[in-house]
Short mmCIF file of C-alpha atoms in Angstrom, two decimals:
data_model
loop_
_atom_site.label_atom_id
_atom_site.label_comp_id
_atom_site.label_asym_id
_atom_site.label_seq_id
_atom_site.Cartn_x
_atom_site.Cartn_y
_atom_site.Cartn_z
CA UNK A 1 116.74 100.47 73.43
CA UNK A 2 113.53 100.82 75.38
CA UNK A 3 114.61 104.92 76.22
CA UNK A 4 115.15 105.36 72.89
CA UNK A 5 111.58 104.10 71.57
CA UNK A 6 110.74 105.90 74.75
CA UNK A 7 112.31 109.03 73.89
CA UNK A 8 110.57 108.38 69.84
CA UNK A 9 106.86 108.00 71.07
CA UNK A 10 107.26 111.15 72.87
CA UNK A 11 108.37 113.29 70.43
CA UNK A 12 105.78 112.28 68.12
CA UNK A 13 103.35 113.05 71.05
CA UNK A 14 104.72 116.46 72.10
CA UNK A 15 104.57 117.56 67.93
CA UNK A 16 101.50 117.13 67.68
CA UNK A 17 100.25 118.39 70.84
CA UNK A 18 102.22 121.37 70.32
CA UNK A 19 101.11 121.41 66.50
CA UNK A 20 97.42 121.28 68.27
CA UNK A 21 98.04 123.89 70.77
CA UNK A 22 99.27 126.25 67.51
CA UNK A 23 96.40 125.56 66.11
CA UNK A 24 94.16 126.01 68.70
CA UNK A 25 95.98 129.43 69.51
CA UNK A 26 95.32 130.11 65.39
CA UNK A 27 91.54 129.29 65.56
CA UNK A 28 91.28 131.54 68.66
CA UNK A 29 92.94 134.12 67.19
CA UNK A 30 90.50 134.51 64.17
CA UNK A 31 87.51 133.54 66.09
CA UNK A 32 88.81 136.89 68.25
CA UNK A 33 89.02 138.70 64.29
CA UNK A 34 92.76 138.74 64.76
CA UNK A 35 94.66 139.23 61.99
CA UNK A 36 93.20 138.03 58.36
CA UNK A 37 92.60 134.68 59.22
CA UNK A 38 95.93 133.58 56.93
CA UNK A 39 98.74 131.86 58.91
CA UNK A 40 102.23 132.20 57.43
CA UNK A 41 104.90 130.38 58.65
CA UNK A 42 108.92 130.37 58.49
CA UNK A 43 110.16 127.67 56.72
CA UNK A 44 111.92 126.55 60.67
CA UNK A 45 108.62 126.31 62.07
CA UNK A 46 107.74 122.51 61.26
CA UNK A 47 111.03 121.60 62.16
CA UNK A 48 111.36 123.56 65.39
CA UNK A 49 108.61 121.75 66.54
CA UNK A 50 109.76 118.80 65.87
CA UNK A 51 112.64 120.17 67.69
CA UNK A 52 110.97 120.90 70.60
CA UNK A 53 109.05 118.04 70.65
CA UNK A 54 112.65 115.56 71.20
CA UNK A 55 113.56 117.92 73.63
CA UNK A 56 110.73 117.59 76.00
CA UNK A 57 111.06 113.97 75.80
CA UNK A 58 114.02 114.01 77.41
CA UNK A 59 112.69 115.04 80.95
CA UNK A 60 110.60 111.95 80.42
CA UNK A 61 113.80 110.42 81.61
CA UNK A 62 113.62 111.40 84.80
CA UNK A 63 110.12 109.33 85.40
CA UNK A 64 111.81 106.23 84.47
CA UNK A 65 114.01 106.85 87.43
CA UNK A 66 113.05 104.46 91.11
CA UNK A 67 111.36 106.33 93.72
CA UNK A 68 111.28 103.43 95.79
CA UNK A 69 107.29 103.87 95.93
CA UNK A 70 107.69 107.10 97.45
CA UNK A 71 104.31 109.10 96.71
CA UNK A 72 106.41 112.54 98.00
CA UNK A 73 109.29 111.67 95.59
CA UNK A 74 106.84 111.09 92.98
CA UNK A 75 104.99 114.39 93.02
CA UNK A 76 108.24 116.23 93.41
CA UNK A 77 109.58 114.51 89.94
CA UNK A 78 106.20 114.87 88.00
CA UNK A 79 106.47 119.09 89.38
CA UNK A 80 109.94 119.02 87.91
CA UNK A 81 109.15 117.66 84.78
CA UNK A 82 106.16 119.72 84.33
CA UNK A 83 108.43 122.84 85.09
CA UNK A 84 110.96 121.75 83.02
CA UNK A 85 108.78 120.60 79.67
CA UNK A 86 107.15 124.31 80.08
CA UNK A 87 110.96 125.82 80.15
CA UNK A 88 112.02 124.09 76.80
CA UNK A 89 108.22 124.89 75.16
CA UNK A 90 108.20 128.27 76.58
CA UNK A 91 111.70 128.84 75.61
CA UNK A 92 111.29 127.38 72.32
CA UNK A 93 108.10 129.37 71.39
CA UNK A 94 110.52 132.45 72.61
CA UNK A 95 113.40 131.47 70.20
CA UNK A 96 111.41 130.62 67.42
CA UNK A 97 108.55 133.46 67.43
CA UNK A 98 105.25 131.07 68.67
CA UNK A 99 104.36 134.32 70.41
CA UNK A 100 105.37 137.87 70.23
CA UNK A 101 103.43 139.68 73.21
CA UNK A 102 102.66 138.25 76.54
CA UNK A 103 99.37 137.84 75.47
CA UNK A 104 100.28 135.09 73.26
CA UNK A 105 102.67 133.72 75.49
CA UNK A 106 99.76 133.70 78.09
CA UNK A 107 97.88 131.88 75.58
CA UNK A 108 100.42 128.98 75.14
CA UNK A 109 100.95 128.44 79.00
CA UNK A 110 97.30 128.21 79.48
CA UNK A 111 97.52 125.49 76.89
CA UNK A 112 100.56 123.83 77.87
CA UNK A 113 98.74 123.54 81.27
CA UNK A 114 95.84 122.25 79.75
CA UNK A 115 97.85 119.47 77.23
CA UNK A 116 100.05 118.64 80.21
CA UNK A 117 96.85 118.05 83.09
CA UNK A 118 94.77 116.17 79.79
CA UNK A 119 97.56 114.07 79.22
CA UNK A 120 98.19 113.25 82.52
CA UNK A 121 94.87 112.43 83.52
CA UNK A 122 94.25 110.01 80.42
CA UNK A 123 97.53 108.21 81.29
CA UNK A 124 96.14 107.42 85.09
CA UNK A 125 93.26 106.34 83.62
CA UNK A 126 94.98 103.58 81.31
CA UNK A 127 97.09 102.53 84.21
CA UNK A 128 94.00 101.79 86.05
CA UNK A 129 92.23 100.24 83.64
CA UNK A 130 95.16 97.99 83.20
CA UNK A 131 95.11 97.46 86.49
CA UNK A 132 91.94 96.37 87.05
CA UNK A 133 92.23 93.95 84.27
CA UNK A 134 95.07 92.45 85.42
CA UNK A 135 93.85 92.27 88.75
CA UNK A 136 90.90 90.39 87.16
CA UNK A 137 93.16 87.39 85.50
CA UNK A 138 95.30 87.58 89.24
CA UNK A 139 91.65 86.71 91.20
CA UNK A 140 91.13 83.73 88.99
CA UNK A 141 94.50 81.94 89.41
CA UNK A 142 95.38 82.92 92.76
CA UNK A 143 96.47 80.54 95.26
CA UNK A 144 94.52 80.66 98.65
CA UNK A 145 96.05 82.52 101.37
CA UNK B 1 93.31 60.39 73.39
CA UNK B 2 93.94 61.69 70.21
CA UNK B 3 97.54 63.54 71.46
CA UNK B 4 98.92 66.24 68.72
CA UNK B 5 101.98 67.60 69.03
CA UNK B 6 103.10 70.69 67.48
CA UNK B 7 106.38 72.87 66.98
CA UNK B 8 106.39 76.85 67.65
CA UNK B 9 108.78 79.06 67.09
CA UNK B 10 108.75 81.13 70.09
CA UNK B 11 108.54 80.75 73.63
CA UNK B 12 105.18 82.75 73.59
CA UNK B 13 103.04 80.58 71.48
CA UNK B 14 103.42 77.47 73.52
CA UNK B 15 100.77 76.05 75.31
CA UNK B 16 98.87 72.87 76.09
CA UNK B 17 95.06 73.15 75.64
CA UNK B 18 93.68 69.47 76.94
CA UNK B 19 89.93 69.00 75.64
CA UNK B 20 88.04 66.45 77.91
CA UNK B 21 84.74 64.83 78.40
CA UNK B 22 85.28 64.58 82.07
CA UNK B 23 88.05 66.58 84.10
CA UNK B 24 89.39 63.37 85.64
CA UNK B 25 91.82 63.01 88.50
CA UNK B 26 94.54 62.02 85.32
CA UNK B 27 93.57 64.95 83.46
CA UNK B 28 94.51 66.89 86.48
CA UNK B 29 97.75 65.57 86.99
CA UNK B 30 99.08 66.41 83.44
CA UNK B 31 97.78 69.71 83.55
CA UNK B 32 99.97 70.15 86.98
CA UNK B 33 102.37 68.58 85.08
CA UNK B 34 102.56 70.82 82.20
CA UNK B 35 102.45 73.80 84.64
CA UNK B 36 105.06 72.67 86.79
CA UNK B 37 103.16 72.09 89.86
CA UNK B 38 104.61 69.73 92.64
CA UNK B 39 107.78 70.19 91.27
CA UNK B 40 110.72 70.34 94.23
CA UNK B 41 114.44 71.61 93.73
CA UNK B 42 117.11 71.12 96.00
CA UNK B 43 117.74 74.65 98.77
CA UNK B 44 119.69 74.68 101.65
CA UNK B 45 118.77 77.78 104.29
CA UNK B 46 120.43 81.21 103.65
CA UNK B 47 123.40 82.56 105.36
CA UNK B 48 124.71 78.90 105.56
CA UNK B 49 128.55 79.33 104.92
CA UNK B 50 129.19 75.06 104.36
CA UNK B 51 125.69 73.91 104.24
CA UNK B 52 124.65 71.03 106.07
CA UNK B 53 121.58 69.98 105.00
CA UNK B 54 119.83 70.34 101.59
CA UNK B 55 116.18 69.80 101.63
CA UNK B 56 113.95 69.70 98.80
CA UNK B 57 111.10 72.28 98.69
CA UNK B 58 107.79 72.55 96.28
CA UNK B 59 108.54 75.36 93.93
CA UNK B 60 104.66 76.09 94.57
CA UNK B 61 105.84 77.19 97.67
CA UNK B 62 107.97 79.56 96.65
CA UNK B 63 106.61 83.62 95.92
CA UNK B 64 109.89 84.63 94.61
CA UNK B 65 113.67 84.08 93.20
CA UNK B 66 116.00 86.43 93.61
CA UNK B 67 119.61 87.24 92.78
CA UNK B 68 122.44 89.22 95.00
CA UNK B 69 125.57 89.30 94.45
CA UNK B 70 125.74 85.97 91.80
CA UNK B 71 123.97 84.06 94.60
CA UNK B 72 120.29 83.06 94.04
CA UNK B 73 117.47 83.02 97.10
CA UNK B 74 114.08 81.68 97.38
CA UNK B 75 111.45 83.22 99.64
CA UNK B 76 108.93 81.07 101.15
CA UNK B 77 106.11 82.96 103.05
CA UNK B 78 108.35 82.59 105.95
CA UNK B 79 111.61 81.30 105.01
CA UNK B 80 114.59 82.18 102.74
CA UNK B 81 116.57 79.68 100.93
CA UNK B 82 119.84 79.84 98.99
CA UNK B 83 119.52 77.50 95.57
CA UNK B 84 122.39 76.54 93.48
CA UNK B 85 120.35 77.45 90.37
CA UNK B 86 120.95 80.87 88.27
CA UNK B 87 118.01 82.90 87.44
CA UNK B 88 118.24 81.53 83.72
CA UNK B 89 118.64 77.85 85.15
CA UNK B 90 115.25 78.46 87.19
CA UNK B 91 113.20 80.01 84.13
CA UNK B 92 113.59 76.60 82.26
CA UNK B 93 113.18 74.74 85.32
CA UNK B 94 109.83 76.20 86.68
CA UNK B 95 106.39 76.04 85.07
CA UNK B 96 103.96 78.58 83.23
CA UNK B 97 103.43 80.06 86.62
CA UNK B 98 106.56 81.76 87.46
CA UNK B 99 107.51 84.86 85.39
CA UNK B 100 110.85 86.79 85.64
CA UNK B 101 109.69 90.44 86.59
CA UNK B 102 113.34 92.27 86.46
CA UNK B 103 116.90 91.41 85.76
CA UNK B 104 117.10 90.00 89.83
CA UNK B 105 113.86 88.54 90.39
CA UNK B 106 111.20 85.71 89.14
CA UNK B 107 107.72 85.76 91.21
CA UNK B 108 105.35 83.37 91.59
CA UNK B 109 102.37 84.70 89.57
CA UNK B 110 99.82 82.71 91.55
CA UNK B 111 101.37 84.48 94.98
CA UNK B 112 100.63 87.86 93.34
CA UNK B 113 97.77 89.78 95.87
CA UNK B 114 96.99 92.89 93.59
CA UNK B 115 99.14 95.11 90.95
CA UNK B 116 99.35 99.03 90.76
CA UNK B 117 100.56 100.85 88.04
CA UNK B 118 103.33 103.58 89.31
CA UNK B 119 104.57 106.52 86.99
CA UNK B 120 107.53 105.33 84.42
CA UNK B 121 105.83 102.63 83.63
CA UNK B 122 106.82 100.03 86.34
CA UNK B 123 104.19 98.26 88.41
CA UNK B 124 103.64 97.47 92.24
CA UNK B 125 102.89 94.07 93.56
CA UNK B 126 102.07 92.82 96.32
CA UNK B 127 102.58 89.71 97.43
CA UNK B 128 99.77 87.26 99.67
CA UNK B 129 102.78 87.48 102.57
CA UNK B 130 102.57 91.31 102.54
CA UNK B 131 105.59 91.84 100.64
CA UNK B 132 105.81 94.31 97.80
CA UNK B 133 108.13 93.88 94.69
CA UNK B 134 108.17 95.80 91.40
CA UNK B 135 108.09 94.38 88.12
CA UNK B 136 110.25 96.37 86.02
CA UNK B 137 108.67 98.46 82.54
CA UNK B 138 110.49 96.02 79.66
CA UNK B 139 108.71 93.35 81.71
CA UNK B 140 105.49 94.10 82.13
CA UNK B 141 104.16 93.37 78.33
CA UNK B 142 105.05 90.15 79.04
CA UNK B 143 102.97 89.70 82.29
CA UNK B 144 99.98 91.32 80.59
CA UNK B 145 100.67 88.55 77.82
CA UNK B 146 100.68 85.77 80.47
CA UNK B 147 97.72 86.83 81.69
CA UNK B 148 95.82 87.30 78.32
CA UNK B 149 95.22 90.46 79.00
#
């Protein structure tokens, strides 16, 4: 049960980061005086993000996985769930039309890169502050050593 | 001493909150009381196949429980101990203090050195004898709600 609500709070993360990185890419584009400044989209578009947005949950899988404390093991598995979350956005943007030169596609893996390293960084910094707070309640009920 | 008692629901909202003048040597005693302190259960010493002696140890004593193979253990700083008791037996049995961290283990939260938070959502401890045991993701909410953090 706790994967699935796992699997639930991502993909409501990854739509909307990927909804902000579209948007983003749209406000550089007409700050650049591409196009007309309109955006259009296919009637699939809300829903292939959506799409895409369960489907990079699911490498999120693989960090619920032991590493035994391993910091190698660890590095390796956040690498290949960074590589694989770009293959399914990348992909996706491909299969649904998110870009249509490499300049756009450029665009959106400077982004991803961007999202990914932001997101990242924010979650280590919960963890510690967590940390330190529990840490806190441990000092004041801790039994001499 | 005006004594109240009061009925919860849940396991989460109960409590004892003694208000005192004075923080006397009686006070003191039902507070260990109510958090299980000086309370001994009956161990006999691991890998014991027909165990001869059963002794009676201070569950303050103990950092940890753990389960292997449907057989339960207690670690001392320095000693291991088999107990009769299941992991569900032992979480009615011990006080506030003890708090089951995965399906296999219950720690002793006042043995608890420092915690790190590790990637998936697990967390790190270690332990005042140096060991290190991980307190699984579903479980760490209720640590954090322990703690009133």
């Amino acid at each position: 049960m706790n994967k699935v609500k796992m699997i639930f709070s991502q993909t409501l993360m990854v739509s909307t980061a990927i909804l902000f990185g579209l948007g983003i890419q749209q406000l550089i584009l007409y700050l650049s005086g591409i196009g007309d400044g309109k955006i259009t989209w296919q009637w699939y578009i809300p829903l292939s993000i959506v799409l895409t947005g369960f489907l990079s949950s699911l490498p999120s899988l693989l960090l619920t996985c032991e590493f035994g404390g391993s910091k190698v093991k660890t590095v390796i598995v956040i690498l290949l769930h960074f590589l694989m979350v770009f293959g399914i956005v990348s992909g996706s943007g491909y299969l649904f039309g998110w870009y249509v030169n490499s300049g756009e596609f450029l665009l959106i893996a400077v982004m991803y890169v961007i999202i990914y390293s932001f997101v990242w960084a924010a979650t280590v910094w919960l963890m510690r502050s967590d940390d330190n707070k529990i840490n806190k309640a441990l000092d004041e009920i801790r039994d001499p050593e | 001493m005006k004594v109240i008692l009061e009925k919860v629901s849940s396991d989460s909202d109960e409590g004892a909150r003694i208000r005192a003048k004075e923080i006397t040597d009686e006070i003191r005693a039902a507070a260990d009381l109510l958090e299980g302190h000086g309370k001994k259960i009956p161990v006999t010493l691991k890998g014991e196949e027909m165990p001869t002696e059963t002794l009676m140890i201070s569950t303050d004593s103990i950092y940890y429980f753990e389960s292997v193979d449907k057989r339960t253990y207690a670690y001392t700083r320095d000693e291991c101990y088999e107990t009769k008791y299941r992991l569900y037996e032992l979480e009615d049995i011990l006080g506030s203090n003890y708090f089951r961290c995965s399906k296999a283990l219950i720690v002793n939260i006042r043995k608890i050195k420092t915690v790190r938070s590790e990637v998936g959502g697990r967390m790190m401890t270690e332990l005042l004898n140096g060991e290190h045991i991980v307190i699984s993701r579903s479980y760490v909410r209720d640590l954090k709600r322990k703690l009133g953090v």
